[in-house]
Tab-separated table of C-alpha atoms in Angstrom:
chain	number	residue	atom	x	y	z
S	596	UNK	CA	-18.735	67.450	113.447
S	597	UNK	CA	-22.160	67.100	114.235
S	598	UNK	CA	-21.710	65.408	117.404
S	599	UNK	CA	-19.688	67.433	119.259
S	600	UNK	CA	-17.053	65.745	120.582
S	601	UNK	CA	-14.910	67.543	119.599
S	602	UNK	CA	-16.057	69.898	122.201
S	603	UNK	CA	-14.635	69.171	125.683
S	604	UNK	CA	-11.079	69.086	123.662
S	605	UNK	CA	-11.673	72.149	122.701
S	606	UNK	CA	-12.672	74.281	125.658
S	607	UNK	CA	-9.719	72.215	127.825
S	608	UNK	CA	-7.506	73.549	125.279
S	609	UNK	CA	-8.326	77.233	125.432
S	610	UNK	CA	-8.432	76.392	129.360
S	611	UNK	CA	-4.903	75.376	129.303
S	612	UNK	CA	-3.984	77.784	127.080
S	613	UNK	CA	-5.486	80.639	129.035
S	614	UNK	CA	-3.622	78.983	132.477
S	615	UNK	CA	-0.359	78.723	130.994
S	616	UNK	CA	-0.420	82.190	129.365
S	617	UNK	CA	-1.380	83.725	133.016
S	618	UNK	CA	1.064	81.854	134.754
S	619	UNK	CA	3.786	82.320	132.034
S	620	UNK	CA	2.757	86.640	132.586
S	621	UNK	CA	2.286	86.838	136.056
S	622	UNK	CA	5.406	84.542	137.377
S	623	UNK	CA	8.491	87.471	135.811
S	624	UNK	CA	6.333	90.030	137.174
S	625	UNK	CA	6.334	88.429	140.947
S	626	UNK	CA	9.979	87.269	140.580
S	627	UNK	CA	11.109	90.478	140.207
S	628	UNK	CA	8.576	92.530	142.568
S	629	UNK	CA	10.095	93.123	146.311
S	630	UNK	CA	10.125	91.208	149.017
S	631	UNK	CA	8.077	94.197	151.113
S	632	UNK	CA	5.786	93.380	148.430
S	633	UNK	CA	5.252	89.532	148.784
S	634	UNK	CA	7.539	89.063	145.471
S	635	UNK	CA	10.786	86.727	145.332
S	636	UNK	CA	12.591	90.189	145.046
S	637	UNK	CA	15.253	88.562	142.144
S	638	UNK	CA	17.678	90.409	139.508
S	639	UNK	CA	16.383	90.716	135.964
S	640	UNK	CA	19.894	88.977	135.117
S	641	UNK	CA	18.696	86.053	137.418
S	642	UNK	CA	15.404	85.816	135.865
S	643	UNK	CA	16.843	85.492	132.656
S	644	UNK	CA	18.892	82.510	133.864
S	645	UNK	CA	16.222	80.526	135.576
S	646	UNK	CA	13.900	80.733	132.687
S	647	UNK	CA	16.465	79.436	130.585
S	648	UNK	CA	17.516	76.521	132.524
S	649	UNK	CA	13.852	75.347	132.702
S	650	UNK	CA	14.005	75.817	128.972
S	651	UNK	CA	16.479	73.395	128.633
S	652	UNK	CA	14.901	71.039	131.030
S	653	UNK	CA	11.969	71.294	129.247
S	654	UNK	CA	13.940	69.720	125.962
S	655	UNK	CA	14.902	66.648	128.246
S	656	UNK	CA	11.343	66.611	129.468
S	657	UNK	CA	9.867	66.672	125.965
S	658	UNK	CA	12.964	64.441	124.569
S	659	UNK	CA	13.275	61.557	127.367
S	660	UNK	CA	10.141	61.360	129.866
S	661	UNK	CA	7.278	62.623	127.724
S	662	UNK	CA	7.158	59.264	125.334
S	663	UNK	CA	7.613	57.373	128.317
S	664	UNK	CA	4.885	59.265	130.110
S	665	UNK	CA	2.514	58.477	127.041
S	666	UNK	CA	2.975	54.946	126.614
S	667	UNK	CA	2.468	54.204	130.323
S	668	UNK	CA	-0.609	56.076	130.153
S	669	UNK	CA	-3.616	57.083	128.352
S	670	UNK	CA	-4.230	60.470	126.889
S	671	UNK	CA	-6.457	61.288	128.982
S	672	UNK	CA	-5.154	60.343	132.322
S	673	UNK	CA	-2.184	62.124	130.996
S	674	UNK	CA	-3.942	65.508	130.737
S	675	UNK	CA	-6.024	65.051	133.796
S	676	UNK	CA	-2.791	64.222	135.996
S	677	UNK	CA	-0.962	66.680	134.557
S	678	UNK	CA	-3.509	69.488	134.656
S	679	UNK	CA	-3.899	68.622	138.537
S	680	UNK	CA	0.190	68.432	139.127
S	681	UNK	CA	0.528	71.718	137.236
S	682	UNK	CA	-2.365	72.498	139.792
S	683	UNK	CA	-0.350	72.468	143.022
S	684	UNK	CA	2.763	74.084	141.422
S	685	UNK	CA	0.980	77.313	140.654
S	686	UNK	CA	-0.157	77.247	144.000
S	687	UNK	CA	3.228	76.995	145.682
S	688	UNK	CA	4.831	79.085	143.546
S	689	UNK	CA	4.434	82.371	145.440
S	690	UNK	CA	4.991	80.475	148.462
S	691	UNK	CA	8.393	79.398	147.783
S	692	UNK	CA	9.139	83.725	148.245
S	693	UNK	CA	8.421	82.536	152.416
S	694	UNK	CA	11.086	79.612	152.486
S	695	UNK	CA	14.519	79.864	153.649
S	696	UNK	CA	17.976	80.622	151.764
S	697	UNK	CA	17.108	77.554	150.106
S	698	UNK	CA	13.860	79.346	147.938
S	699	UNK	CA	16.395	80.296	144.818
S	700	UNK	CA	16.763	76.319	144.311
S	701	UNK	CA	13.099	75.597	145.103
S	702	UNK	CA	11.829	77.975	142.702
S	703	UNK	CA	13.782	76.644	140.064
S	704	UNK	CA	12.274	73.044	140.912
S	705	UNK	CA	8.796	74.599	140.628
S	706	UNK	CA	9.206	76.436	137.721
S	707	UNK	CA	10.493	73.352	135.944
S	708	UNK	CA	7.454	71.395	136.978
S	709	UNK	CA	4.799	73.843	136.090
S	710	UNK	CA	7.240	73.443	132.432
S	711	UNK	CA	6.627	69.568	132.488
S	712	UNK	CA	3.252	69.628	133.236
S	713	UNK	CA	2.247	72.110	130.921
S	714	UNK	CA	4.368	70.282	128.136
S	715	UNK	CA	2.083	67.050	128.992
S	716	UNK	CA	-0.728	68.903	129.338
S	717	UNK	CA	-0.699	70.358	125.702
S	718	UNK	CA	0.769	67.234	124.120
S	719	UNK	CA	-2.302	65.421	125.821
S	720	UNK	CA	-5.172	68.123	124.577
S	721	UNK	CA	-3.744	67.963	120.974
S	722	UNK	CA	-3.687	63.897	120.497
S	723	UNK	CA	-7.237	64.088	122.404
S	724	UNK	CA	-8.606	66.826	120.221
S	725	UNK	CA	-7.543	65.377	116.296
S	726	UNK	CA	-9.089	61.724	118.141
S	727	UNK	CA	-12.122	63.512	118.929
S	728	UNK	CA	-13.276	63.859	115.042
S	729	UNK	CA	-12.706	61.985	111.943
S	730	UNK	CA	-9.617	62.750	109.808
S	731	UNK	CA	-11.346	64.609	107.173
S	732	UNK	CA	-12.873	67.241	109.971
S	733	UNK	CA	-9.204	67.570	111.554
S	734	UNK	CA	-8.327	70.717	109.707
S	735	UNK	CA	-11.497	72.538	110.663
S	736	UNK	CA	-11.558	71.766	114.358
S	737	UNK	CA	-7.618	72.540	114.666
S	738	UNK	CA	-8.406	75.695	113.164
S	739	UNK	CA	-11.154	76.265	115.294
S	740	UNK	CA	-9.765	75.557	118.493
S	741	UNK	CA	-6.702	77.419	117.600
S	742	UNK	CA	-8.599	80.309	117.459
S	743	UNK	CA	-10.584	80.200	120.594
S	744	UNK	CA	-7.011	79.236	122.576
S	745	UNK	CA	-5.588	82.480	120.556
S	746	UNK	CA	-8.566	83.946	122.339
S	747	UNK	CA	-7.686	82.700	125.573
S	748	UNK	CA	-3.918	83.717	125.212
S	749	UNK	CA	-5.128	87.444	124.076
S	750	UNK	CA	-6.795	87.985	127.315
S	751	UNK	CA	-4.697	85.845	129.280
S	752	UNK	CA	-1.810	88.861	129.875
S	753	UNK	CA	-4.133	91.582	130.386
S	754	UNK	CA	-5.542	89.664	133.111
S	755	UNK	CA	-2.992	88.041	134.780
S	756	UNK	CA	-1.365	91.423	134.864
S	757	UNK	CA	-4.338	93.516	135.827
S	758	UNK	CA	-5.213	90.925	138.765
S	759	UNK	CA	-1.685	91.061	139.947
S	760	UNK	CA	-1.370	94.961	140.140
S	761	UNK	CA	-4.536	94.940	141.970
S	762	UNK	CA	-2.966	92.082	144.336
S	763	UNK	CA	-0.181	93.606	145.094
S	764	UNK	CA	-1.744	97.424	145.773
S	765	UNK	CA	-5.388	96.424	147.392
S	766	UNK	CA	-4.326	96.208	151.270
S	767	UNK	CA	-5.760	93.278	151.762
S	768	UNK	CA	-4.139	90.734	153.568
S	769	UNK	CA	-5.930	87.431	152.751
S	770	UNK	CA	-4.012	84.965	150.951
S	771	UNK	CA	-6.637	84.657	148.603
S	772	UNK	CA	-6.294	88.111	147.371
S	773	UNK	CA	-2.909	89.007	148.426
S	774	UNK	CA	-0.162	88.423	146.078
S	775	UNK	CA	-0.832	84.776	145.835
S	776	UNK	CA	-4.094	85.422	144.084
S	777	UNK	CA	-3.325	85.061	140.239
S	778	UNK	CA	-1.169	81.680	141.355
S	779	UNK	CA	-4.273	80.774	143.075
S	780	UNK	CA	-6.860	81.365	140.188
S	781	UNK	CA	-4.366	79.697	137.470
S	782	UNK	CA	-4.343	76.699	140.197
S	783	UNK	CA	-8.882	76.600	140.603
S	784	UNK	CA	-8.729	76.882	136.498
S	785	UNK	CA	-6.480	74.172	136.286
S	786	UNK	CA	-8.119	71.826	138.487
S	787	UNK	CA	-11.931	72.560	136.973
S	788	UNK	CA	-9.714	71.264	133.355
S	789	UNK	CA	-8.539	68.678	134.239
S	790	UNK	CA	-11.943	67.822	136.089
S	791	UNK	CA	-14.071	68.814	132.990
């Protein structure tokens, strides 16, 4: 453990952890806000569907494309791809609240790609993490990075939350710090992962 490699693992996992939890807070909360308000204006009921048909797409993700997507490329290209596709999903996310009639079946392709790439994204920071040490220091680096991602997912909510309130009540009219604005930081923080 001495050398540190174990390191970069580490903080990209509490980095993806800390993305996902935001993104997993802050996208109920705009899918049910108003449309007045820049939200997707959308029933509870409906909510409930779409997030769980992307939880069964996720199973076919996880069950079918994932082991293909990890033979046909290396754990690390893995999490860097997929930390830049989840990327430009959280970015258009609010965004698909603009489109047409056409935005319920849009959203639910979004939503089911910020699922895959998160999926691949965690699959890729565990298997780089426990190759990162030896086996005997395995226990003792899963534990600690466990508990700084358990970190990250503590403050994660709170944030996401706070940062969306203020969004969607501070007048301004910027894209950067209009309702788009948590989508837009869990998009920088996923980039600067899969770049670190």
């Amino acid at each position: 453990c001495a050398d540190r490699t174990w390191l970069p693992p580490t903080v990209a996992y509490s980095l993806v952890a800390l993305t996902n939890i935001m993104y997993e807070e802050v996208l109920p909360l705009w899918a049910v806000a108003p449309v007045s308000s820049g939200g997707f204006g959308m029933q509870i009921s409906s909510l409930g569907w779409l997030l769980s048909a992307s939880g069964m797409a996720l199973i076919f993700f996880q069950l079918i494309v994932l082991p293909i997507l990890t033979r046909k490329f290396s754990y690390t290209a893995l999490f860097t791809g997929s930390s830049l596709v989840a990327a430009v999903f959280y970015a258009a996310s609010p965004f698909v609240g603009i489109a047409t009639a056409q935005s319920l079946p849009m959203l639910v392709v979004v939503l089911v790609l910020c699922r895959f790439s998160s999926a691949a994204q965690f699959t890729a920071v565990f298997v780089l993490l426990n190759n990162s040490v030896v086996a005997a220091d395995r226990g003792r680096i899963q534990g600690l990075s466990m508990a700084f991602a358990a970190g990250s997912r503590a403050v994660g909510p709170t944030l996401a939350a706070e940062l969306f309130a203020w969004s969607l009540t501070n007048g301004m009219h910027s894209t950067l710090l209009d309702v788009h604005c948590v989508f837009l930081v869990c998009a920088t923080t996923s980039v600067a992962t899969a770049l670190f």
